[in-house]
Coordinates of C-alpha atoms in Angstrom, one line a residue:
X1 CA -4.5 50.9 -6.5
X2 CA -3.0 50.2 -3.1
X3 CA -4.9 51.4 0.0
X4 CA -2.2 53.2 1.9
X5 CA -4.2 53.2 5.1
X6 CA -3.7 49.4 5.3
X7 CA 0.0 49.8 5.6
X8 CA 1.3 49.2 9.2
X9 CA 1.7 52.9 10.2
X10 CA 4.0 52.2 13.1
X11 CA 6.4 50.4 10.8
X12 CA 6.2 53.3 8.3
X13 CA 7.1 55.7 11.0
X14 CA 10.0 53.6 12.2
X15 CA 11.3 53.5 8.6
X16 CA 11.2 57.3 8.6
X17 CA 13.2 58.1 11.7
X18 CA 10.8 57.6 14.5
X19 CA 11.8 55.4 17.5
X20 CA 9.6 52.9 19.3
X21 CA 8.9 54.0 22.9
X22 CA 8.5 50.6 24.6
X23 CA 7.7 52.1 28.0
X24 CA 4.6 53.8 26.6
X25 CA 3.5 51.0 24.2
X26 CA 1.0 48.2 24.6
X27 CA 0.2 45.4 22.3
X28 CA -2.6 47.4 20.7
X29 CA -1.1 50.9 21.0
X30 CA 2.5 51.2 19.9
X31 CA 4.0 54.6 20.8
X32 CA 6.4 56.2 18.3
X33 CA 8.7 59.1 19.3
X34 CA 10.3 61.7 17.1
X35 CA 13.9 61.9 18.3
X36 CA 14.2 65.5 17.0
X37 CA 11.4 67.2 18.9
X38 CA 10.3 64.5 21.4
X39 CA 6.8 64.4 19.9
X40 CA 5.0 61.1 20.6
X41 CA 2.3 59.5 18.4
X42 CA 0.1 56.5 19.3
X43 CA -0.8 54.1 16.4
X44 CA -4.2 52.3 16.5
X45 CA -6.0 50.0 14.2
X46 CA -9.7 50.0 13.2
X47 CA -10.6 47.0 11.1
X48 CA -7.9 46.8 8.4
X49 CA -7.0 50.5 8.6
X50 CA -4.2 52.0 10.7
X51 CA -4.8 55.3 12.4
X52 CA -2.7 57.5 14.8
X53 CA -3.2 60.3 17.2
X54 CA -1.0 62.8 19.1
X55 CA -2.0 62.8 22.8
X56 CA -0.9 66.4 23.1
X57 CA -2.7 67.7 20.0
X58 CA -6.3 66.9 19.1
X59 CA -5.8 68.1 15.5
X60 CA -2.9 65.8 14.9
X61 CA -4.7 62.6 14.2
X62 CA -6.0 60.5 11.3
X63 CA -4.5 58.0 8.8
X64 CA -1.2 58.0 7.0
X65 CA -2.5 60.5 4.5
X66 CA -3.5 62.8 7.3
X67 CA -0.1 62.4 8.9
X68 CA 1.7 63.4 5.7
X69 CA -0.6 66.4 5.2
X70 CA -0.4 67.7 8.8
X71 CA 3.4 67.2 9.1
X72 CA 4.0 68.6 5.6
X73 CA 5.8 65.4 4.4
X74 CA 5.9 63.7 1.0
X75 CA 3.8 60.6 1.3
X76 CA 5.6 59.0 -1.7
X77 CA 8.9 59.4 0.2
X78 CA 7.4 58.0 3.4
X79 CA 6.3 54.8 1.5
X80 CA 9.6 54.6 -0.4
X81 CA 11.6 54.6 2.9
X82 CA 9.3 51.9 4.3
X83 CA 9.7 49.7 1.2
X84 CA 13.5 50.1 1.4
X85 CA 13.5 49.1 5.1
X86 CA 11.5 45.9 4.3
X87 CA 14.0 45.0 1.6
X88 CA 17.0 45.6 3.7
X89 CA 15.7 43.9 6.8
X90 CA 13.3 41.0 6.3
X91 CA 12.6 40.7 10.0
X92 CA 11.5 44.3 10.3
X93 CA 8.0 43.3 11.3
X94 CA 6.9 44.2 14.9
X95 CA 4.5 42.1 16.8
X96 CA 1.6 44.6 17.2
X97 CA -2.1 44.2 16.3
X98 CA -1.6 40.4 15.9
X99 CA -4.5 39.2 18.0
X100 CA -7.9 40.5 18.9
X101 CA -8.3 41.4 22.6
X102 CA -11.1 39.6 24.5
X103 CA -12.5 42.2 26.9
X104 CA -13.8 39.4 29.2
X105 CA -10.4 37.8 29.4
X106 CA -8.8 40.6 31.3
X107 CA -11.8 40.9 33.6
X108 CA -11.5 37.3 34.5
X109 CA -7.7 37.6 34.9
X110 CA -8.1 40.5 37.2
X111 CA -10.4 38.5 39.5
X112 CA -7.7 35.8 39.9
X113 CA -5.2 38.2 41.6
X114 CA -5.0 38.0 45.4
X115 CA -5.9 40.8 47.7
X116 CA -3.0 43.2 48.4
X117 CA -1.2 42.7 51.6
X118 CA -1.4 46.4 52.5
X119 CA 0.7 46.3 55.7
X120 CA 3.7 44.5 53.9
X121 CA 3.5 45.7 50.3
X122 CA 7.0 47.1 49.5
X123 CA 5.8 49.4 46.7
X124 CA 3.2 51.1 48.9
X125 CA 5.9 51.5 51.6
X126 CA 8.4 53.0 49.1
X127 CA 5.7 55.4 47.8
X128 CA 5.2 56.7 51.3
X129 CA 1.7 55.5 52.0
X130 CA 0.4 55.2 55.5
X131 CA -0.9 51.7 56.4
X132 CA -3.8 53.0 58.4
X133 CA -5.1 55.2 55.5
X134 CA -4.6 52.4 53.0
X135 CA -6.3 49.7 55.0
X136 CA -9.6 50.8 53.6
X137 CA -8.4 49.3 50.3
X138 CA -7.5 45.9 51.7
X139 CA -10.2 44.2 49.8
X140 CA -10.0 46.5 46.7
X141 CA -6.3 46.6 45.8
X142 CA -4.8 43.5 44.4
X143 CA -1.3 42.2 43.8
X144 CA 0.5 39.5 41.9
X145 CA 3.1 37.0 43.1
X146 CA 5.9 39.7 42.8
X147 CA 4.0 42.2 45.0
X148 CA 3.2 44.4 41.9
X149 CA 0.0 46.3 42.5
X150 CA -2.8 45.5 40.1
X151 CA -5.2 48.4 39.3
X152 CA -8.4 47.8 37.2
X153 CA -9.0 50.0 34.2
X154 CA -12.5 51.0 33.2
X155 CA -14.1 52.6 30.2
X156 CA -17.5 53.1 28.7
X157 CA -18.4 50.0 26.6
X158 CA -21.4 49.2 24.4
X159 CA -23.8 46.6 25.6
X160 CA -26.8 44.9 24.0
X161 CA -29.0 45.6 27.1
X162 CA -28.2 49.4 27.2
X163 CA -27.7 51.6 24.1
X164 CA -25.7 54.1 26.3
X165 CA -23.3 51.3 27.4
X166 CA -21.8 50.6 30.8
X167 CA -18.6 51.4 32.6
X168 CA -16.8 48.0 32.6
X169 CA -13.3 46.7 33.2
X170 CA -11.4 46.9 30.0
X171 CA -8.0 45.8 31.3
X172 CA -5.6 46.4 34.2
X173 CA -2.3 48.1 35.1
X174 CA 0.5 46.4 37.0
X175 CA 2.4 49.0 39.0
X176 CA 5.8 47.4 39.3
X177 CA 7.5 46.8 42.6
X178 CA 10.9 46.7 40.8
X179 CA 11.0 48.9 37.6
X180 CA 12.3 47.3 34.4
X181 CA 15.5 49.0 33.4
X182 CA 16.6 46.9 30.4
X183 CA 14.9 45.8 27.2
X184 CA 14.8 42.1 26.0
X185 CA 18.2 42.4 24.5
X186 CA 19.8 43.7 27.7
X187 CA 20.1 47.3 26.6
X188 CA 19.5 50.0 29.2
X189 CA 16.2 51.8 28.6
X190 CA 16.1 55.6 28.4
X191 CA 13.6 55.6 31.3
X192 CA 12.7 52.7 33.6
X193 CA 9.3 51.0 32.9
X194 CA 7.3 51.4 36.1
X195 CA 4.0 49.9 34.9
X196 CA 2.7 47.3 32.4
X197 CA -0.6 47.5 30.7
X198 CA -2.8 44.5 30.1
X199 CA -5.9 44.8 27.8
X200 CA -7.1 48.3 26.9
X201 CA -6.1 51.4 28.7
X202 CA -8.9 53.1 30.5
X203 CA -9.5 55.0 33.8
X204 CA -7.9 53.6 36.8
X205 CA -10.6 53.6 39.6
X206 CA -10.7 52.7 43.2
X207 CA -14.0 52.6 45.1
X208 CA -16.1 52.2 42.0
X209 CA -18.4 49.8 43.7
X210 CA -19.3 52.2 46.5
X211 CA -22.8 53.5 46.7
X212 CA -22.8 56.8 44.8
X213 CA -24.7 58.4 47.7
X214 CA -21.7 57.6 50.0
X215 CA -19.2 59.4 47.8
X216 CA -18.5 63.0 48.9
X217 CA -15.2 63.6 47.0
X218 CA -13.6 62.7 43.7
X219 CA -9.9 63.0 43.0
X220 CA -8.6 62.9 39.5
X221 CA -4.9 62.7 38.6
X222 CA -2.5 61.2 36.0
X223 CA -1.6 58.3 38.3
X224 CA -3.6 56.4 40.9
X225 CA -0.6 56.9 43.3
X226 CA -1.1 60.7 42.9
X227 CA -4.8 60.5 43.7
X228 CA -4.1 58.4 46.8
X229 CA -1.3 60.7 47.8
X230 CA -3.5 63.7 47.7
X231 CA -6.1 61.9 49.8
X232 CA -3.5 60.9 52.4
X233 CA -1.9 64.4 52.6
X234 CA -5.4 65.9 53.3
X235 CA -7.0 62.9 55.0
X236 CA -9.2 65.2 57.1
X237 CA -10.9 66.2 53.9
X238 CA -10.6 62.9 51.9
X239 CA -12.0 60.1 54.0
X240 CA -11.1 56.9 51.9
X241 CA -14.6 55.6 52.6
X242 CA -16.2 58.6 51.0
X243 CA -13.7 59.3 48.1
X244 CA -13.6 58.0 44.6
X245 CA -10.0 57.8 43.3
X246 CA -9.6 58.2 39.6
X247 CA -6.5 58.3 37.3
X248 CA -6.2 59.0 33.6
X249 CA -3.1 56.8 33.5
X250 CA -1.3 59.4 31.5
X251 CA -4.0 59.5 28.7
X252 CA -7.0 61.8 28.6
X253 CA -8.4 62.4 25.1
X254 CA -9.1 58.7 24.4
X255 CA -11.0 58.1 27.6
X256 CA -12.6 61.5 28.2
X257 CA -16.0 60.1 27.1
X258 CA -15.9 57.6 29.9
X259 CA -15.7 60.3 32.6
X260 CA -19.2 61.7 31.9
X261 CA -21.3 58.7 33.0
X262 CA -19.1 58.2 36.1
X263 CA -19.4 61.8 37.3
X264 CA -23.1 62.1 36.3
X265 CA -23.9 59.8 39.2
X266 CA -22.0 62.0 41.6
X267 CA -23.6 65.3 41.0
X268 CA -23.3 66.5 44.7
X269 CA -19.6 65.6 45.1
X270 CA -16.6 67.9 45.2
X271 CA -14.1 67.2 42.4
X272 CA -10.4 67.8 43.0
X273 CA -7.7 67.7 40.2
X274 CA -4.1 66.8 41.0
X275 CA -2.3 66.6 37.7
X276 CA 1.5 66.8 37.4
X277 CA 3.4 70.0 37.8
X278 CA 4.7 70.1 34.2
X279 CA 3.6 71.3 30.8
X280 CA 1.5 68.2 30.1
X281 CA 0.0 68.2 33.5
X282 CA -1.0 71.9 33.2
X283 CA -2.7 71.1 29.9
X284 CA -4.6 68.2 31.4
X285 CA -5.7 70.4 34.2
X286 CA -7.1 73.1 31.9
X287 CA -8.7 70.5 29.6
X288 CA -10.4 68.7 32.6
X289 CA -11.5 72.0 34.1
X290 CA -13.2 73.0 30.8
X291 CA -14.7 69.6 30.5
X292 CA -16.2 69.6 34.0
X293 CA -17.5 73.2 33.6
X294 CA -19.1 72.4 30.3
X295 CA -20.7 69.1 31.3
X296 CA -21.6 69.7 35.0
X297 CA -21.6 73.5 35.3
X298 CA -19.1 73.6 38.2
X299 CA -15.4 74.2 38.7
X300 CA -13.2 71.6 40.4
X301 CA -10.6 72.4 43.1
X302 CA -7.1 72.3 41.7
X303 CA -4.0 71.1 43.7
X304 CA -0.8 72.2 42.1
X305 CA 2.1 70.0 43.3
X306 CA 5.1 71.7 44.9
X307 CA 7.4 69.1 43.3
X308 CA 6.9 67.0 40.2
X309 CA 3.7 65.3 41.3
X310 CA 1.5 64.5 44.3
X311 CA 3.2 61.3 45.2
X312 CA 6.6 63.1 45.4
X313 CA 4.9 65.8 47.6
X314 CA 3.7 63.1 49.9
X315 CA 7.2 61.6 50.2
X316 CA 8.5 65.1 50.9
X317 CA 5.9 65.7 53.6
X318 CA 6.8 62.4 55.2
X319 CA 10.5 63.5 55.4
X320 CA 10.1 67.2 56.3
X321 CA 6.8 67.2 58.3
X322 CA 6.1 70.6 56.7
X323 CA 2.4 71.5 56.7
X324 CA 2.7 74.0 53.9
X325 CA 5.2 73.7 51.1
X326 CA 6.9 76.8 49.6
X327 CA 10.4 77.7 48.6
X328 CA 11.2 79.5 51.8
X329 CA 9.9 76.8 54.2
X330 CA 11.6 74.0 52.2
X331 CA 15.0 75.7 52.1
X332 CA 14.8 76.6 55.8
X333 CA 14.0 73.0 56.6
X334 CA 17.0 71.8 54.6
X335 CA 19.4 74.3 56.2
X336 CA 18.1 73.5 59.7
X337 CA 18.6 69.8 59.0
X338 CA 22.2 70.6 58.0
X339 CA 22.8 72.4 61.3
X340 CA 21.6 69.3 63.1
X341 CA 23.8 67.1 61.0
X342 CA 26.8 69.2 61.9
X343 CA 26.0 69.2 65.6
X344 CA 25.4 65.4 66.0
X345 CA 28.3 63.0 66.7
X346 CA 26.3 59.7 66.6
X347 CA 27.0 58.1 63.2
X348 CA 23.6 56.5 63.0
X349 CA 21.8 59.9 63.5
X350 CA 24.1 61.6 61.0
X351 CA 23.4 58.9 58.5
X352 CA 19.7 59.3 58.9
X353 CA 19.9 63.1 58.5
X354 CA 22.1 62.6 55.4
X355 CA 19.6 60.1 53.9
X356 CA 16.7 62.5 54.4
X357 CA 18.6 65.3 52.8
X358 CA 19.6 63.3 49.8
X359 CA 16.1 61.9 49.3
X360 CA 14.5 65.3 49.6
X361 CA 17.0 66.8 47.1
X362 CA 16.2 64.0 44.6
X363 CA 12.5 64.7 44.9
X364 CA 12.9 68.5 44.7
X365 CA 16.4 70.0 44.3
X366 CA 17.6 72.4 46.9
X367 CA 18.7 75.9 45.9
X368 CA 22.4 76.4 45.0
X369 CA 22.8 78.4 48.2
X370 CA 21.4 75.6 50.3
X371 CA 23.6 73.0 48.6
X372 CA 26.7 75.2 49.1
X373 CA 26.0 75.5 52.8
X374 CA 26.1 71.7 53.0
X375 CA 29.2 71.4 50.9
X376 CA 31.0 73.9 53.2
X377 CA 30.3 71.7 56.3
X378 CA 33.1 69.7 57.8
X379 CA 32.3 66.0 57.2
X380 CA 33.8 62.6 56.5
X381 CA 35.7 62.6 53.2
X382 CA 33.5 59.8 51.9
X383 CA 30.4 62.0 52.2
X384 CA 29.8 63.4 48.7
X385 CA 29.0 67.1 48.2
X386 CA 25.8 68.2 46.4
X387 CA 26.3 69.0 42.7
X388 CA 25.7 72.6 41.9

């Protein structure tokens, strides 16, 4: 009798209507998306058996049999569709799970990258980071030949000398200076790829080699950029020399067990959460709060972004110079900027005002009332109105 758990589950899902999300996939973790409801599943492999999990639902996980049961699908039909796809297209196979990853390989690769040129790195500049704040990471952050930032990933790994294991590098993330917008065939991607994963995904960490006694604050977010952004926005509270910057890199359930040994060494620190301002981010915040309360008997501080995430908040603060973000102050700033725009004759100054307005609106849209006030202004015919 055929062992169905040995069938490549990612290929079975593809044959049954799921789509491959290349931007969220790595060589060991293909991500499949249900086009009808947007649900995403990550396929893994343990030995010869294929497994999956839903990063948004702890119950939705298991093997192909579990998948059919949980999703109320006929497993015979799933297999029949897969068999048909193989017959129709002999080149249906996808190159996943083809080679075993060497954990030491990625550690050695990471060491070969050069130190980041903080003052001249285009990606850091685009993200709105202040050189003086970031200089503390001159010997920590690395970059490749294309000025892509290289961030180490860590997770709890077993070790012969310690039954509890150690927190070790398991891979690294390249945060791309220029996002990838097309696939290998030249087709436009649904979303640009802003990062590439090498090795296993873990917790992105900066300052892990600091003496734990020197760490006074811990910031945890979905992206290392968001953690750094919160630190810079409130630099009077988050001295980079005394702060551990962590990121789940968009995944929490699979690396949750790695947080405990890290935070256990930092029992006297203040923990701040800065997850995205969306449904997934709110769920991460609640889950992390419960985890920290259960394991360490304390509640973390929570920063809720005004815009989509902390990095966008930082960029907005750089543009607006607002100390406190709220709807009223933000709309007032925009309308005041529009008055200045109307009153200035110098083309260079008007162009700067216009650029600030457009960038701010792209990060957090103005109200229809504010947009209409701009649209009603007398301006050059080539200056486009805001869409309402």
